[in-house]
XYZ file of C-alpha atoms in Angstrom:
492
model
C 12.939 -8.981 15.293
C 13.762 -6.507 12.925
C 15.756 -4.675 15.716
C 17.963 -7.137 16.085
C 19.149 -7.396 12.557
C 20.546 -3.902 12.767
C 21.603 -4.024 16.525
C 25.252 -5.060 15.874
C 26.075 -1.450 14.519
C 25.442 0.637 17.042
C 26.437 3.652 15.150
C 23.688 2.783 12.647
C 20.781 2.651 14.693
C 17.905 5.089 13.747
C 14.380 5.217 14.524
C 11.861 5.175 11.726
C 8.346 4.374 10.954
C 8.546 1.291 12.248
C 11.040 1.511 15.359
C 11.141 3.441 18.182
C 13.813 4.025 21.034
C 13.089 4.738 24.714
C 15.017 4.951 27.837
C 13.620 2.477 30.384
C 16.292 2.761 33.368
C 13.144 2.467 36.545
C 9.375 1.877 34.721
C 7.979 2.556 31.413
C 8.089 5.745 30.196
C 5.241 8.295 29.863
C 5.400 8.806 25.959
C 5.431 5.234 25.211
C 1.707 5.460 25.010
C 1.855 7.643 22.769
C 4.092 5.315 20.278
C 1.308 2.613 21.193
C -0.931 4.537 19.466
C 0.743 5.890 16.608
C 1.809 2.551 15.414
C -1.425 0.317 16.088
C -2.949 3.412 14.293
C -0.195 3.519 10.798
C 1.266 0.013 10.347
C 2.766 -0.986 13.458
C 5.961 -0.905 14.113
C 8.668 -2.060 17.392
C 9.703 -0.068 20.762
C 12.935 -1.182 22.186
C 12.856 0.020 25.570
C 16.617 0.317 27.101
C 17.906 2.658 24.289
C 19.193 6.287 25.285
C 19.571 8.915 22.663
C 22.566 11.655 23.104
C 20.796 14.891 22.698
C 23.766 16.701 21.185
C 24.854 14.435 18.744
C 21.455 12.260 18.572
C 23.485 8.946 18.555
C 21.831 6.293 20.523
C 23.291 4.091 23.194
C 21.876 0.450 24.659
C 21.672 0.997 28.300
C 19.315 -1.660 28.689
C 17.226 -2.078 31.335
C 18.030 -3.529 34.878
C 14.860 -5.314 35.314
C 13.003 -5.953 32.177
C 10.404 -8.676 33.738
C 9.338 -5.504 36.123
C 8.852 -3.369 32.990
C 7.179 -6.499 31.063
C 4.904 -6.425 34.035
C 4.143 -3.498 34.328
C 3.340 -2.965 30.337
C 0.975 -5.344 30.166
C -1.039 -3.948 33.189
C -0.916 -0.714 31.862
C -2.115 -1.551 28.373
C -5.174 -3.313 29.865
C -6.355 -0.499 31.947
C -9.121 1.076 30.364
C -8.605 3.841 31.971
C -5.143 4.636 30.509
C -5.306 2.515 27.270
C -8.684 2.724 24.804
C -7.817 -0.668 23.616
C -5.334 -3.433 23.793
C -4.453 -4.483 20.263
C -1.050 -6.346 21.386
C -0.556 -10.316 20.625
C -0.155 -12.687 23.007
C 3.595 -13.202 22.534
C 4.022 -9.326 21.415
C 6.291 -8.643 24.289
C 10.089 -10.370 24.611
C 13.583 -9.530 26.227
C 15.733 -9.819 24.398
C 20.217 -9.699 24.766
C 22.028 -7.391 22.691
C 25.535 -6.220 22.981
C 25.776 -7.768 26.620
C 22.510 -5.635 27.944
C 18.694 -6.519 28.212
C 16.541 -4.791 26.330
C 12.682 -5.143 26.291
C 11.005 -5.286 22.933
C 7.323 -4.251 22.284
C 6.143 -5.198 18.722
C 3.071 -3.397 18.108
C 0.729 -4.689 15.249
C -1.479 -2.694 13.221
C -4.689 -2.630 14.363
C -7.425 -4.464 12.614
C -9.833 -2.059 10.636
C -12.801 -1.894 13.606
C -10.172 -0.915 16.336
C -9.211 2.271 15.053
C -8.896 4.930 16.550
C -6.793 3.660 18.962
C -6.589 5.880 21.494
C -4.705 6.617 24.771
C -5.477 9.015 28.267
C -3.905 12.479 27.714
C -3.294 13.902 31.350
C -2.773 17.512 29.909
C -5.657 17.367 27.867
C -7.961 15.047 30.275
C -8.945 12.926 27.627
C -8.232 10.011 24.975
C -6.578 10.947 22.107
C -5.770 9.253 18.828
C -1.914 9.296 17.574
C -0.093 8.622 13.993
C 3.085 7.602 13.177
C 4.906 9.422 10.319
C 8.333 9.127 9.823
C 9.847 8.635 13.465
C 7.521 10.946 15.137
C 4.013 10.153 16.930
C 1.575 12.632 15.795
C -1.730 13.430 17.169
C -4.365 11.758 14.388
C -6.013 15.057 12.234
C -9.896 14.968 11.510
C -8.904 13.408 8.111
C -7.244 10.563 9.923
C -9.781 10.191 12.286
C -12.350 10.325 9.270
C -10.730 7.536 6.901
C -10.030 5.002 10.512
C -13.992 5.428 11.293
C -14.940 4.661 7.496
C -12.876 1.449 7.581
C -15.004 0.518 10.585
C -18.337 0.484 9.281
C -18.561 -2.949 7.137
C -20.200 -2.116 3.897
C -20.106 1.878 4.059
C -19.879 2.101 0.486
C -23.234 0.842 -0.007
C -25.140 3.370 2.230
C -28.252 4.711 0.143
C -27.446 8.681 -0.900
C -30.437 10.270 -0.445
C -29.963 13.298 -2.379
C -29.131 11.596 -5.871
C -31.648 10.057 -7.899
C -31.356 7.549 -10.702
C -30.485 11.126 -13.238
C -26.813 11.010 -11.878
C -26.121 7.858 -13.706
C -24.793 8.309 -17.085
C -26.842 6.190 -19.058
C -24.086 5.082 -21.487
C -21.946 3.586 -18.652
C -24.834 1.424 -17.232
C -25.781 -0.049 -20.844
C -21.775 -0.427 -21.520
C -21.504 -2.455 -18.031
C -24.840 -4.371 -18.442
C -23.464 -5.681 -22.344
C -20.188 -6.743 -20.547
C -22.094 -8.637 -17.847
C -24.621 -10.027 -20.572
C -21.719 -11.183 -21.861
C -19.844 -12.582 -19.371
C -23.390 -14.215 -17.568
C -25.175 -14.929 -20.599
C -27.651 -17.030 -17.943
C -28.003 -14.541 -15.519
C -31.891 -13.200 -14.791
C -30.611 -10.088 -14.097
C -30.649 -9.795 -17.756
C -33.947 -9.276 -17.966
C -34.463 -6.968 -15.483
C -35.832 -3.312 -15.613
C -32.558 -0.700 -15.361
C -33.493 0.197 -11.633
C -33.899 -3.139 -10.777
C -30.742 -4.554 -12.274
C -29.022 -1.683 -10.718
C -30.496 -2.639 -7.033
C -29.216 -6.589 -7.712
C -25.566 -5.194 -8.395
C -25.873 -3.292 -5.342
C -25.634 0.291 -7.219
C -29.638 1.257 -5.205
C -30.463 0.718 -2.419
C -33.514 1.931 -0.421
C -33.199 4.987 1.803
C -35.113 6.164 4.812
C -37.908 7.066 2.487
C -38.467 3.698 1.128
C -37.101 4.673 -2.114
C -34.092 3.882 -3.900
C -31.708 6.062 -4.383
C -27.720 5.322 -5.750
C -24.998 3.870 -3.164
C -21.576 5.937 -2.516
C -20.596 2.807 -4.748
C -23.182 3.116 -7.598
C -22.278 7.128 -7.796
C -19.021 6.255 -8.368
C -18.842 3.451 -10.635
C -22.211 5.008 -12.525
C -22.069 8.442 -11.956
C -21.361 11.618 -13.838
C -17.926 13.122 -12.409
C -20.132 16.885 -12.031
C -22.306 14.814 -9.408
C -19.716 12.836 -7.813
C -17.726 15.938 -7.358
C -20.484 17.355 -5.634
C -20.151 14.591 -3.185
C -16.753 14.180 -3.068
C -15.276 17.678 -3.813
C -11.642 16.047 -4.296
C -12.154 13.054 -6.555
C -10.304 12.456 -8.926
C -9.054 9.823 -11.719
C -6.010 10.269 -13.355
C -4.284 7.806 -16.270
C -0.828 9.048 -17.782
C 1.428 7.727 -20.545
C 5.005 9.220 -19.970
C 6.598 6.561 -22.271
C 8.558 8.838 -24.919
C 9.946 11.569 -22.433
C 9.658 14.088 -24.764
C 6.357 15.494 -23.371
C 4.410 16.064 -20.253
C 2.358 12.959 -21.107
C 2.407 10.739 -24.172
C -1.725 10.385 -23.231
C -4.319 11.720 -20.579
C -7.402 10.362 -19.364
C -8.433 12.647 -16.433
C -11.850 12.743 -14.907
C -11.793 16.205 -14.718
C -11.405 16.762 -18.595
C -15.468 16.715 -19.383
C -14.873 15.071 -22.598
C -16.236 11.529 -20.768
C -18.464 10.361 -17.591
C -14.916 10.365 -15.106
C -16.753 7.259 -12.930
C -15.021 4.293 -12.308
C -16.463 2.057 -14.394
C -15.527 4.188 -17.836
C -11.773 4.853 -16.364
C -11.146 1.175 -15.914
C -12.576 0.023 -19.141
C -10.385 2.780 -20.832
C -7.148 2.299 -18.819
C -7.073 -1.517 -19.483
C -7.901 -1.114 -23.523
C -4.595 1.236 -22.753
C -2.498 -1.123 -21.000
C -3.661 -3.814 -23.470
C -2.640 -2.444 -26.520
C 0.790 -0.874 -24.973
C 1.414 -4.679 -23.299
C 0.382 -6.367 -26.579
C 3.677 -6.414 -28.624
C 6.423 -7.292 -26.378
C 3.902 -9.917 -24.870
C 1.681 -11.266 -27.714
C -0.397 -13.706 -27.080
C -3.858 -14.776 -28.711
C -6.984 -13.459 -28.331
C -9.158 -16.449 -27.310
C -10.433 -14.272 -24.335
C -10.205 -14.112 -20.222
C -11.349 -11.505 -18.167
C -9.670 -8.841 -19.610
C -10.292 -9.947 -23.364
C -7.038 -11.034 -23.371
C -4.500 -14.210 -22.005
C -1.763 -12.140 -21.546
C -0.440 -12.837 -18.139
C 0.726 -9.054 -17.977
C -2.123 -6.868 -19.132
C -4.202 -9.258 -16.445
C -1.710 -8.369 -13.763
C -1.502 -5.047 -14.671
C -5.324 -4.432 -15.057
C -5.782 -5.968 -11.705
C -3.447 -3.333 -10.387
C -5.617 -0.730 -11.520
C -9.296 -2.385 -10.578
C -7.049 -3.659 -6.680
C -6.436 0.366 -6.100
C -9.693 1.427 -7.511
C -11.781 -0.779 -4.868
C -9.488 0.084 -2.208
C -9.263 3.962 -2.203
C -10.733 5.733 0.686
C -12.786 8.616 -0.941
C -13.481 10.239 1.743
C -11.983 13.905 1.907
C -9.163 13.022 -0.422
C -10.036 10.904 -3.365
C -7.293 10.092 -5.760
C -6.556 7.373 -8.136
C -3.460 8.068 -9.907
C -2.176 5.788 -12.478
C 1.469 6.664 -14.838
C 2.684 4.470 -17.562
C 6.325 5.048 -17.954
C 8.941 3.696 -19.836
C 10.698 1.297 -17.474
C 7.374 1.283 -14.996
C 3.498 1.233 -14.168
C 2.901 3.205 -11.111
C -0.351 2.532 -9.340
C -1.319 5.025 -6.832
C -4.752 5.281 -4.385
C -6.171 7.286 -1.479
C -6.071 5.462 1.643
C -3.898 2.998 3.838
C -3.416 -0.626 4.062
C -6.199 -2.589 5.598
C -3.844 -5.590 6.651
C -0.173 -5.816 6.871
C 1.824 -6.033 3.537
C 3.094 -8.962 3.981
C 0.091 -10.774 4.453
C -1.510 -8.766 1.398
C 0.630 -9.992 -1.092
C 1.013 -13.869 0.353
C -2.902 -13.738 -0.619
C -6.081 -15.457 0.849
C -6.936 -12.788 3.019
C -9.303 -10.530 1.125
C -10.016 -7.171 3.601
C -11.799 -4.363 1.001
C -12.460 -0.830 1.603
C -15.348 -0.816 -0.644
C -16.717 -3.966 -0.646
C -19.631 -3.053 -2.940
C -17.208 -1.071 -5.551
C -15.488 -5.120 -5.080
C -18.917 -7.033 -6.098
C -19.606 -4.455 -8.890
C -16.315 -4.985 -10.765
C -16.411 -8.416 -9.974
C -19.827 -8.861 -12.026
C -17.393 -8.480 -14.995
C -14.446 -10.098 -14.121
C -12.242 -7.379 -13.369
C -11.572 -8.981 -10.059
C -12.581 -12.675 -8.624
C -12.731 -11.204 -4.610
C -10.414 -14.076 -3.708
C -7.865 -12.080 -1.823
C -5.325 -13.528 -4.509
C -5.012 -10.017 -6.345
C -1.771 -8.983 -5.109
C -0.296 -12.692 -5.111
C -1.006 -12.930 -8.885
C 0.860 -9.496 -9.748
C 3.742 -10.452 -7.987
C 4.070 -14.330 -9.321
C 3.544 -12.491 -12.751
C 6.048 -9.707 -12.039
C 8.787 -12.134 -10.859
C 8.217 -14.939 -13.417
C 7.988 -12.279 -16.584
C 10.663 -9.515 -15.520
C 12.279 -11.402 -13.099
C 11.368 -8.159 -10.300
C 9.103 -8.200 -7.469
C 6.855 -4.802 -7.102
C 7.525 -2.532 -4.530
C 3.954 -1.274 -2.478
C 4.898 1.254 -0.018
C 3.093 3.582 1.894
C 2.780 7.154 2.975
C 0.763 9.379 5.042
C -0.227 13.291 5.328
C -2.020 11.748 3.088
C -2.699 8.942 3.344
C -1.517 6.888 -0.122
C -0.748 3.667 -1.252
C 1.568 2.961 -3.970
C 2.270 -0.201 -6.369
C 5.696 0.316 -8.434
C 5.644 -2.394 -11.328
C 8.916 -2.383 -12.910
C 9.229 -2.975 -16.862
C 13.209 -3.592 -17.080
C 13.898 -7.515 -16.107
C 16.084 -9.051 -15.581
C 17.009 -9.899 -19.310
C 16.878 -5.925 -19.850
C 19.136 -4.569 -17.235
C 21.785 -7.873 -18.772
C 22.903 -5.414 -21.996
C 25.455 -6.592 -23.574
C 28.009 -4.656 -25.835
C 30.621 -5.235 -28.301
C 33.808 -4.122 -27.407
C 37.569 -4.949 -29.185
C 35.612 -8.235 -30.100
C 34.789 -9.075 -26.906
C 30.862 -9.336 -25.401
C 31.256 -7.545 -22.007
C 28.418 -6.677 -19.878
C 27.511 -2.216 -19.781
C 27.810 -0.723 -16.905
C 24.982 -0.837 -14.600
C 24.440 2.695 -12.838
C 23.969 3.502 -9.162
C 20.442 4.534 -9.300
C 19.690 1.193 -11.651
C 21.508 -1.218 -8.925
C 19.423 0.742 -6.282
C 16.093 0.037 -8.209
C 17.019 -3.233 -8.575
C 17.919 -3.811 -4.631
C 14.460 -1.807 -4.205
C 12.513 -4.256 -5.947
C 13.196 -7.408 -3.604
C 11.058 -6.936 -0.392
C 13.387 -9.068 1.449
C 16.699 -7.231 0.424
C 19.324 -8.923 -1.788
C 23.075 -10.936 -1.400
C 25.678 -9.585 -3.199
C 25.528 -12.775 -5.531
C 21.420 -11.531 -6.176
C 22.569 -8.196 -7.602
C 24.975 -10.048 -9.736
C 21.941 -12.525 -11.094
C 20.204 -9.606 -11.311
C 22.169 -7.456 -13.295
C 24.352 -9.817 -15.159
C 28.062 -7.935 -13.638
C 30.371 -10.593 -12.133
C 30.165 -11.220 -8.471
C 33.036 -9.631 -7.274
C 31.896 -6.063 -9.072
C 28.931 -6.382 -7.551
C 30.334 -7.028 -3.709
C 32.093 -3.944 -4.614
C 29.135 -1.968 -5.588
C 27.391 -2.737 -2.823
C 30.053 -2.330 -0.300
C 30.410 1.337 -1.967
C 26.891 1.805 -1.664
C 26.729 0.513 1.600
C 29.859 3.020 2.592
C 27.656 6.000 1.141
C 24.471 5.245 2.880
C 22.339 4.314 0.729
C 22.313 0.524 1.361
C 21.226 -1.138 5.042
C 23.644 -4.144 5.397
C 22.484 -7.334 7.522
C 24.572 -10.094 8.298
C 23.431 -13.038 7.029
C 26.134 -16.559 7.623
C 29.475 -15.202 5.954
C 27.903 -12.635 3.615
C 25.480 -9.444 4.336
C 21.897 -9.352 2.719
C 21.584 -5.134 1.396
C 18.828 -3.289 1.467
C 17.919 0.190 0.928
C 17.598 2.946 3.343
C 13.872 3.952 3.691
């Protein structure tokens, strides 16, 4: 229980998007619904039930609860009611007491609910009604129409591939569809698509589809992998593609391809192919390798992680009311942002073989030219790359109001933050700086021992307990016990 790990300092304890305090002295509190909600709607999170908050100095206190198989009881009768609860996402063993500072507490661990669940939602006496609830931050929130709108997409399978009626075959730039049909002749040499008329090529890829008129017409996915931006704008009125190069920090950008700028198509197809001939000739000299060919046109392990960062948050954006793809090359990082929320639990995303799209026709388009193999192995790969070459995991976070989901990929390893210096004749190691030892803290999902930070950053062991310890002090660093030494991570 994650709980647990901070339960030892009670002057510590916080709630957060993922934990949540309630008193609990007699039954189950009102507003606990409401948390239900909220986190089976964001990405789950824990109530502790037994846990009083001091309203003047908003410290909290384990009171625990006198009779926590009454309240376990009572929980899971009330979250099977249909008449109180919409819909009971919990797991079997999702409800535990357990003993903490000589007190019982009862522990609910929400999970997030699985992508044709949501809404979530709960009875409302005031309102007479169900109503849908969001976590952000540690409040519960009740769900806007554009969080109502994205959970309802993710619960139609294959809503990207709906037939748009009012767009014919003239919204396709023409250049994009011969670009993509070379790359695929290319890449299927064998294929009898290759023969195929342009409309009926385009129906095998799944970029037609017939409408309620018997004709085809283009798919939310063929618009925007095909389309020109002035047309998929008129669908979509926020779309919008961004690539940055911020590399020299002397300008705004270094280089800008925005879909906006009406210089090119701005579908998804063209801002892919341009981003990773981008990232592949920026990757090229610090990583040469041949140029025998792979997906990308290249066997550099990093261009292919890094392209399959961009194509990962390209088929996973919700473009719904917001649609945003956001991608900034900096100096010391490749920052990889999309509309939407996770589909499946982090975790679980980047251990791979569990492949849960948003657009699962945007998936089998890109897929046609090897810009993704729809394994479920996407984020697995960038991270094995990531921690073999730089010797840094990524960091994926989310965020909400809107909805986003960001991939940080840092490009100072290990071997990079280890600078060494001359000085009187002796090889000493330069100072590491706050903000670089929190970065490098940051990058380890599962936090880091004080003899990590010293791998990590090449200082000796003992500067870097003391670094820690200081940052720790400050409050910037979380501090877990783990056998004789304390595991660090940073404060959310």
């Amino acid at each position: 229980m994650g709980f647990l790990s901070d339960a030892g300092e009670l002057d510590d304890l916080r709630e957060g998007q993922y934990l949540e305090f309630k008193e609990a002295a007699f039954s189950l509190p009102r507003d606990m619904w409401e948390t239900y909600s909220a986190f089976a709607n964001a990405e789950g999170g824990e109530i502790v039930l037994g846990v009083r908050e001091d309203k003047e100095s908003h410290r909290f206190y384990l009171d625990g609860v006198p009779n926590p198989d009454d309240l376990i009881a009572e929980f899971w009768s009330t979250v099977r009611n249909k008449q109180k609860v919409e819909r009971d996402v919990m797991l079997f063993d999702g409800v535990e007491t357990v003993r903490a500072n000589g007190v019982d507490l009862v522990v609910v661990s929400v999970p997030r609910a699985e992508r044709g669940e949501k809404p979530v939602r709960v009875y409302d006496r005031s309102e007479k009604s169900f109503v849908a609830y969001v976590r952000r931050g540690p409040g519960d929130f009740k769900a806007s129409d554009s969080d109502i709108s994205l959970m309802r997409y993710d619960g139609i399978p294959g809503a990207d591939r709906k037939a748009l009626s009012q767009f014919g075959m003239d919204c396709f730039d023409q250049e994009t569809v011969a670009r993509y049909r070379s790359i695929y002749a290319s890449s299927k040499p064998k294929s009898p698509w290759n023969q195929d008329s342009t409309e009926d090529f385009l129906y095998h890829i799944g970029a037609l589809a017939k409408g309620r008129d018997s004709s085809l017409h283009p798919t939310q996915a063929g618009l925007l992998a095909f389309g020109y931006e002035y047309e998929i704008t008129n669908y979509l009125p926020q779309y919008l593609l961004d690539y940055r190069e911020e590399t020299s920090g002397n300008l705004r950008w270094d280089d800008r391809a925005v879909s906006q700028s009406g210089d090119w198509s701005g579908n998804l197809v063209d801002f892919y192919l341009s981003v990773s001939d981008r990232l592949n000739r920026y990757f090229k000299m610090p990583y040469s390798t041949d140029e025998t060919g792979t997906r990308h046109g290249s066997r550099n392990v990093v261009t292919e992680a890094a392209n399959e960062a961009v194509v990962n948050a390209l088929v996973h954006a919700y473009y719904g009311e917001k649609s945003e793809v956001r991608i900034v090359l900096k100096s010391d990082s490749l920052v990889v942002v999309n509309s939407g929320s996770m589909l499946i639990d982090r975790d679980i995303a980047i251990a791979g073989g569990a492949s849960e799209t948003r657009n699962p026709t945007l998936m089998r388009i890109f897929s046609f030219i090897g810009a993704s193999d729809r394994a479920g192995s996407g984020l697995f790969d960038i991270w094995l790359t990531w921690q073999k070459v730089f010797g840094r995991e990524p960091v994926l976070s989310e965020s909400h109001a809107p909805s986003m989901v960001k991939i940080e990929l840092p490009l100072l390893g290990n071997t990079m933050n280890k600078v060494k210096e001359e000085r009187n004749g002796r090889e000493v190691t330069a100072r590491v700086s706050d903000d670089d030892l929190l970065n490098v803290i940051a990058s380890s999902l599962h936090g880091m021992l004080a003899k990590d930070v010293r791998d990590a950053t090449g200082m000796s062991e003992r500067s870097a307990q003391e670094r820690v310890k200081a940052l720790a002090d400050e409050g910037k660093l979380r501090k877990v016990k783990e056998g004789r030494s304390f595991r660090y991570f940073v404060r959310e």
